[in-house]
Coordinates of C-alpha atoms in Angstrom, one line a residue:
S289 CA 0.0 0.0 0.0
S290 CA 1.0 3.6 -0.4
Y291 CA 1.1 6.4 2.2
D292 CA 1.0 10.1 2.4
R293 CA 4.4 11.8 1.9
K294 CA 6.1 13.0 5.1
R295 CA 9.7 13.3 3.9
K296 CA 12.1 14.7 6.5
G297 CA 15.4 13.6 5.1
P298 CA 17.1 10.3 4.4
D299 CA 17.0 9.0 7.9
P300 CA 16.3 5.2 7.5
Q301 CA 13.9 5.1 10.5
K302 CA 11.8 7.9 9.1
A303 CA 11.7 6.4 5.7
L304 CA 10.1 3.3 7.2
R305 CA 6.8 5.1 7.5
L306 CA 6.5 5.2 3.8
G307 CA 6.5 2.5 1.3
A308 CA 4.7 0.9 -1.7
L309 CA 4.6 -2.4 -3.4
L310 CA 4.4 -1.8 -7.2
T311 CA 2.2 -4.4 -8.9
V312 CA -0.5 -4.2 -11.6
S313 CA -2.9 -3.2 -8.8
H314 CA -1.2 0.1 -8.1
S315 CA -1.2 3.2 -10.3
E316 CA 2.1 5.0 -10.8
A317 CA 0.5 8.1 -9.4
E318 CA 0.2 6.4 -6.0
I319 CA 3.7 5.2 -6.1
V320 CA 5.6 8.4 -6.9
A321 CA 4.5 10.0 -3.6
C322 CA 6.4 7.4 -1.6
D323 CA 9.9 7.4 -0.1
L324 CA 10.5 3.7 -0.7
V325 CA 9.1 1.7 -3.6
V326 CA 9.3 -2.1 -4.0
E327 CA 8.9 -3.2 -7.6
A328 CA 7.3 -6.7 -7.9
I329 CA 6.4 -7.2 -11.6
V330 CA 7.2 -10.1 -13.9
E331 CA 10.7 -11.6 -13.6
N332 CA 12.0 -10.1 -16.8
A333 CA 14.9 -7.6 -16.9
I334 CA 13.6 -5.7 -20.0
A335 CA 10.1 -5.2 -18.5
K336 CA 11.6 -4.0 -15.2
K337 CA 14.0 -1.5 -16.8
E338 CA 11.2 -0.1 -18.9
L339 CA 9.2 0.5 -15.7
Y340 CA 12.1 2.1 -14.0
A341 CA 12.6 4.5 -16.9
R342 CA 9.0 5.7 -16.5
L343 CA 9.0 5.7 -12.7
E344 CA 12.4 7.0 -11.6
P345 CA 12.0 10.6 -13.0
Q346 CA 8.8 11.0 -11.0
L347 CA 10.3 9.9 -7.6
G348 CA 11.5 12.4 -5.0
P349 CA 15.2 13.4 -4.6
E350 CA 15.7 11.0 -1.7
A351 CA 13.3 8.2 -2.6
I352 CA 14.7 4.6 -2.7
L353 CA 13.7 2.2 -5.5
T354 CA 14.0 -1.5 -4.7
S355 CA 13.2 -4.7 -6.7
N356 CA 11.6 -7.9 -5.5
T357 CA 13.4 -9.8 -8.2
S358 CA 14.3 -13.3 -7.2
T359 CA 17.2 -13.9 -9.6
I360 CA 18.2 -11.0 -11.8
P361 CA 21.4 -9.2 -10.6
I362 CA 20.7 -5.8 -9.1
T363 CA 23.7 -4.3 -10.8
K364 CA 22.2 -5.3 -14.2
L365 CA 18.8 -3.9 -13.3
A366 CA 20.5 -0.6 -12.2
E367 CA 22.0 0.0 -15.7
G368 CA 20.4 3.2 -17.0
L369 CA 19.2 4.5 -13.7
A370 CA 20.0 8.1 -12.9
H371 CA 20.6 7.2 -9.2
P372 CA 21.8 3.6 -8.9
E373 CA 23.1 4.4 -5.4
R374 CA 19.4 4.6 -4.3
F375 CA 18.5 1.2 -5.8
C376 CA 18.8 -2.2 -4.2
G377 CA 17.2 -5.6 -4.0
L378 CA 14.5 -6.3 -1.4
H379 CA 13.5 -9.9 -2.1
F380 CA 10.5 -11.2 -0.1
F381 CA 9.5 -14.9 -0.1
N382 CA 6.2 -16.5 -0.7
P383 CA 3.8 -16.6 1.1
V384 CA 4.9 -13.1 2.2
R385 CA 2.7 -13.0 5.3
R386 CA 4.3 -16.2 6.6
M387 CA 7.9 -16.1 5.4
K388 CA 10.2 -14.1 7.7
L389 CA 13.2 -13.8 5.5
V390 CA 14.0 -10.8 3.3
E391 CA 17.1 -10.6 1.2
V392 CA 18.6 -7.1 1.0
I393 CA 20.9 -7.1 -2.1
R394 CA 23.7 -4.6 -2.5
G395 CA 24.4 -3.7 -6.2
K396 CA 27.7 -2.4 -7.4
S397 CA 26.6 1.2 -6.9
T398 CA 24.2 0.8 -3.9
S399 CA 25.0 3.2 -1.1
D400 CA 25.3 2.2 2.6
E401 CA 22.5 4.5 3.4
T402 CA 20.2 2.7 1.0
I403 CA 21.1 -0.6 2.5
A404 CA 20.5 0.7 6.0
T405 CA 17.1 2.1 5.0
A406 CA 16.1 -1.2 3.4
V407 CA 17.2 -3.2 6.4
A408 CA 15.3 -1.0 8.8
Y409 CA 12.2 -1.1 6.6
A410 CA 12.3 -4.9 6.6
K411 CA 12.7 -5.0 10.3
R412 CA 9.8 -2.6 10.7
L413 CA 7.7 -5.1 8.8
G414 CA 8.6 -7.8 11.3
K415 CA 10.9 -9.5 8.9
L416 CA 14.4 -11.0 9.2
P417 CA 16.7 -9.2 6.7
I418 CA 20.0 -10.6 5.5
V419 CA 22.3 -8.4 3.5
I420 CA 23.8 -10.1 0.5
N421 CA 26.2 -9.0 -2.2
D422 CA 25.0 -9.1 -5.8
G423 CA 24.9 -12.1 -8.0
P424 CA 22.5 -14.2 -10.0
G425 CA 19.9 -15.8 -7.7
F426 CA 21.4 -14.0 -4.7
L427 CA 21.5 -16.5 -1.8
V428 CA 18.4 -18.6 -1.4
N429 CA 17.4 -19.0 -5.0
R430 CA 21.0 -19.6 -6.0
L431 CA 21.1 -22.5 -3.6
L432 CA 17.5 -23.6 -4.4
F433 CA 18.1 -23.9 -8.1
P434 CA 20.6 -26.8 -8.1
Y435 CA 18.1 -28.7 -6.0
M436 CA 15.2 -27.9 -8.3
N437 CA 17.2 -28.5 -11.4
E438 CA 18.4 -31.9 -10.2
A439 CA 14.8 -32.9 -9.5
I440 CA 14.0 -32.5 -13.2
Q441 CA 17.1 -34.5 -14.2
L442 CA 16.0 -37.3 -11.9
L443 CA 12.6 -37.4 -13.5
C444 CA 14.2 -37.6 -16.9
E445 CA 16.4 -40.4 -15.7
G446 CA 13.5 -42.5 -14.6
A447 CA 12.7 -41.5 -11.0
S448 CA 9.0 -41.0 -10.3
M449 CA 7.6 -37.7 -9.0
K450 CA 6.5 -39.5 -5.9
E451 CA 10.0 -40.9 -5.2
V452 CA 11.7 -37.5 -5.7
D453 CA 9.3 -35.6 -3.4
R454 CA 9.4 -38.4 -0.8
A455 CA 13.2 -38.3 -0.6
S456 CA 13.0 -34.5 0.0
T457 CA 10.2 -34.6 2.7
T458 CA 11.8 -37.6 4.4
F459 CA 15.0 -35.5 4.7
G460 CA 12.8 -32.9 6.4
M461 CA 11.8 -30.4 3.7
P462 CA 8.2 -29.1 4.1
L463 CA 7.5 -29.7 0.4
G464 CA 9.1 -31.8 -2.3
P465 CA 10.8 -30.1 -5.3
I466 CA 8.1 -31.3 -7.8
A467 CA 5.3 -30.0 -5.6
L468 CA 7.3 -26.8 -5.1
Y469 CA 7.5 -26.2 -8.9
D470 CA 3.7 -26.1 -9.0
L471 CA 3.6 -23.7 -6.0
V472 CA 6.2 -21.4 -7.5
G473 CA 4.7 -21.5 -11.0
L474 CA 6.3 -23.4 -13.9
D475 CA 6.5 -20.2 -16.0
T476 CA 8.3 -18.4 -13.2
A477 CA 10.6 -21.3 -12.7
L478 CA 11.4 -21.3 -16.4
F479 CA 12.2 -17.6 -16.4
A480 CA 14.5 -18.0 -13.3
G481 CA 16.1 -21.1 -14.8
R482 CA 17.1 -19.1 -17.9
V483 CA 18.8 -16.5 -15.7
M484 CA 20.7 -19.2 -13.8
W485 CA 21.7 -21.0 -17.0
E486 CA 23.1 -17.8 -18.5
A487 CA 25.1 -17.3 -15.3
F488 CA 26.3 -20.8 -14.7
P489 CA 26.0 -22.8 -18.0
D490 CA 28.7 -25.3 -16.8
R491 CA 26.5 -26.7 -14.1
V492 CA 22.9 -25.9 -15.1
L493 CA 21.2 -28.5 -17.3
L494 CA 18.4 -27.4 -19.5
S495 CA 15.6 -29.8 -20.0
P496 CA 12.7 -29.5 -22.5
L497 CA 10.3 -30.8 -19.9
L498 CA 9.5 -27.5 -18.2
P499 CA 9.0 -25.6 -21.5
A500 CA 6.7 -28.4 -22.6
L501 CA 4.5 -28.1 -19.5
V502 CA 4.4 -24.4 -19.8
K503 CA 3.4 -24.6 -23.5
A504 CA 0.6 -27.0 -22.5
G505 CA -0.7 -24.3 -20.1
R506 CA 0.2 -26.4 -17.1
L507 CA 1.7 -23.6 -14.8
G508 CA 0.9 -25.1 -11.4
H509 CA -1.5 -24.0 -8.8
K510 CA -2.5 -20.9 -10.6
T511 CA -3.9 -22.7 -13.6
G512 CA -5.2 -25.8 -11.7
S513 CA -2.6 -28.1 -13.2
G514 CA 1.2 -28.5 -13.4
F515 CA 3.0 -31.7 -12.5
F516 CA -0.1 -32.5 -10.5
S517 CA -3.8 -31.6 -10.8
Y518 CA -5.5 -29.2 -8.4
K519 CA -9.0 -29.4 -10.0
N520 CA -10.7 -30.8 -6.9
R521 CA -12.8 -29.3 -4.1
K522 CA -9.8 -29.0 -1.7
K523 CA -7.5 -27.9 -4.6
S524 CA -4.9 -30.3 -3.3
A525 CA -2.3 -32.1 -5.4
Q526 CA -3.6 -35.2 -7.1
P527 CA -1.8 -37.5 -9.6
D528 CA -2.5 -36.4 -13.2
P529 CA -2.2 -39.1 -15.9
E530 CA -1.8 -36.4 -18.6
A531 CA 1.2 -34.8 -16.7
E532 CA 2.7 -38.3 -16.0
E533 CA 2.5 -39.2 -19.7
L534 CA 4.2 -35.9 -20.6
V535 CA 7.0 -36.5 -18.2
R536 CA 7.4 -40.1 -19.6
S537 CA 7.8 -38.7 -23.1
Y538 CA 11.0 -36.8 -21.8
T539 CA 12.3 -39.7 -19.8
K540 CA 15.5 -41.2 -21.3
G541 CA 16.3 -43.9 -18.8
T542 CA 14.8 -46.3 -16.3
T543 CA 17.3 -46.0 -13.5
K544 CA 16.2 -47.4 -10.2
F545 CA 17.2 -45.0 -7.4
T546 CA 17.6 -45.8 -3.7
P547 CA 16.2 -43.2 -1.3
E548 CA 19.8 -42.5 -0.1
L549 CA 21.0 -41.8 -3.7
L550 CA 18.0 -39.5 -4.3
T551 CA 18.9 -37.5 -1.2
H552 CA 22.5 -37.2 -2.3
R553 CA 21.5 -36.1 -5.8
L554 CA 19.1 -33.4 -4.5
F555 CA 21.1 -31.9 -1.6
L556 CA 24.8 -32.3 -2.5
P557 CA 24.6 -29.9 -5.5
M558 CA 22.9 -27.4 -3.1
L559 CA 25.8 -27.8 -0.6
L560 CA 28.4 -27.4 -3.3
E561 CA 26.8 -24.2 -4.5
A562 CA 26.8 -22.9 -0.9
T563 CA 30.6 -23.4 -0.8
R564 CA 30.9 -21.3 -4.0
V565 CA 28.8 -18.6 -2.3
L566 CA 31.2 -18.6 0.6
Q567 CA 34.2 -18.5 -1.8
E568 CA 32.7 -15.5 -3.6
K569 CA 32.0 -13.7 -0.3
L570 CA 28.3 -13.1 -1.2
V571 CA 27.5 -13.4 2.5
R572 CA 29.3 -12.2 5.6
D573 CA 28.9 -15.3 7.7
V574 CA 28.1 -19.0 7.3
R575 CA 25.1 -18.4 9.6
D576 CA 23.6 -16.2 6.9
V577 CA 23.5 -19.2 4.6
D578 CA 21.8 -21.4 7.2
L579 CA 19.3 -18.8 8.4
G580 CA 18.5 -17.9 4.8
L581 CA 17.6 -21.4 3.9
I582 CA 15.7 -22.1 7.1
F583 CA 13.6 -19.0 7.0
G584 CA 13.4 -18.5 3.2
L585 CA 13.2 -22.1 2.0
G586 CA 12.0 -24.2 5.0
F587 CA 15.3 -26.2 5.2
P588 CA 14.7 -28.5 8.2
P589 CA 15.6 -26.5 11.3
F590 CA 16.3 -29.6 13.3
K591 CA 19.3 -30.2 11.0
G592 CA 20.6 -26.7 12.0
G593 CA 20.8 -25.5 8.4
L594 CA 22.6 -26.7 5.3
L595 CA 26.2 -26.0 6.4
F596 CA 25.5 -27.2 10.0
W597 CA 24.2 -30.4 8.5
A598 CA 27.3 -30.7 6.3
D599 CA 29.5 -30.4 9.5
T600 CA 27.6 -33.4 11.0
L601 CA 28.8 -35.4 7.9
G602 CA 32.3 -33.9 7.7
A603 CA 34.0 -32.5 4.6
A604 CA 36.0 -35.7 4.0
K605 CA 32.8 -37.8 4.0
I606 CA 31.1 -35.4 1.6
V607 CA 34.0 -35.7 -0.8
E608 CA 33.7 -39.5 -0.7
L609 CA 29.9 -39.3 -1.4
L610 CA 30.6 -37.1 -4.4
K611 CA 33.1 -39.5 -6.0
P612 CA 30.5 -41.8 -7.7
L613 CA 28.5 -38.8 -8.8
E614 CA 31.3 -36.8 -10.4
G615 CA 30.7 -38.4 -13.8
L616 CA 27.4 -36.6 -13.9
G617 CA 29.1 -33.3 -14.5
E618 CA 30.6 -30.1 -13.0
R619 CA 27.7 -29.7 -10.6
F620 CA 29.0 -32.7 -8.6
H621 CA 32.7 -31.8 -8.6
P622 CA 34.0 -30.9 -5.1
T623 CA 35.0 -27.2 -4.9
P624 CA 38.4 -26.0 -3.8
L625 CA 36.9 -24.9 -0.5
L626 CA 35.4 -28.3 0.2
L627 CA 38.7 -30.1 -0.7
E628 CA 40.7 -27.7 1.5
M629 CA 38.3 -28.4 4.4
A630 CA 38.5 -32.1 3.9
K631 CA 42.3 -32.1 3.8
A632 CA 42.6 -29.9 6.9
G633 CA 39.7 -31.5 8.8
K634 CA 38.0 -28.1 9.1
K635 CA 34.3 -27.4 9.6
F636 CA 32.1 -24.6 8.5
Y637 CA 31.3 -23.7 12.1
E638 CA 34.7 -23.5 13.8
S639 CA 35.0 -22.6 17.4
K640 CA 36.5 -19.2 16.5
G641 CA 33.0 -18.1 15.6
A642 CA 32.8 -18.7 11.9

């Protein structure tokens, strides 16, 4: 919603009183009177930049523009802005009323004052903000994508949707990756997947399965059908023979998977991506990774988070688990950080307060 303007300078706490969520339900006239604007339109860089070009000239001299983008780098979206220092990412998670996490993303030109204001605004909303340096997918979606991408590969290798989702929920996830595709929206997942593939083509595998489902109008919950059917009184997931037949048409193997192997295939690529995030210094602390995944993704809290769970296995054990999977490609190759930790017997959570 939008509020009356009461600008008294760039003080982050005062800026908290003002804000707007820009969607198709709000007119630009309502938005321009605000001190902080959150853009939340389609996940398409061209569309977002076209909107900013119209909107930014109408904003006040101290107004902050933020984007709810889930994958597109903030520095890329800031290209062409007159004031990129007053632009940052403010990524909420669905369902917004329930999910506490907000990613505050710092672009190349984002000022400290803008970040402070965005953090204070998120806290005022009762959220848990985590400041992240810029990069495709930021933190949570960058780590989520390998997990989701691997789920599609498992289907194409012969695993059933039920097997894949059961491996995930048995591990402790609130929802399996196939069901999560339907919740997120297959068209949204397709857009995000394209961004991630452009950024990491060496470890993102493209499958024609998602485009085929989208082309068939099966977008998930919002259309009543995706991988599952929701056309029942409770709108709950039900097996759909049409979707199962479509999946079979893109299945190239009949591999039999053990529950343990399915778990390794789903979660080890996520863990490896987390080590890359740490190497690239996208977050300040290993706790940011675990808190981000627990509060933004629903990673099982009883496991302490992804990196805490990894410590219970040990880096050397993880390297051993990866060996039979390395032939699948780069996404299963141990990273320099993991190899170094295995050699030195180190953990992500060291006693020095890592």
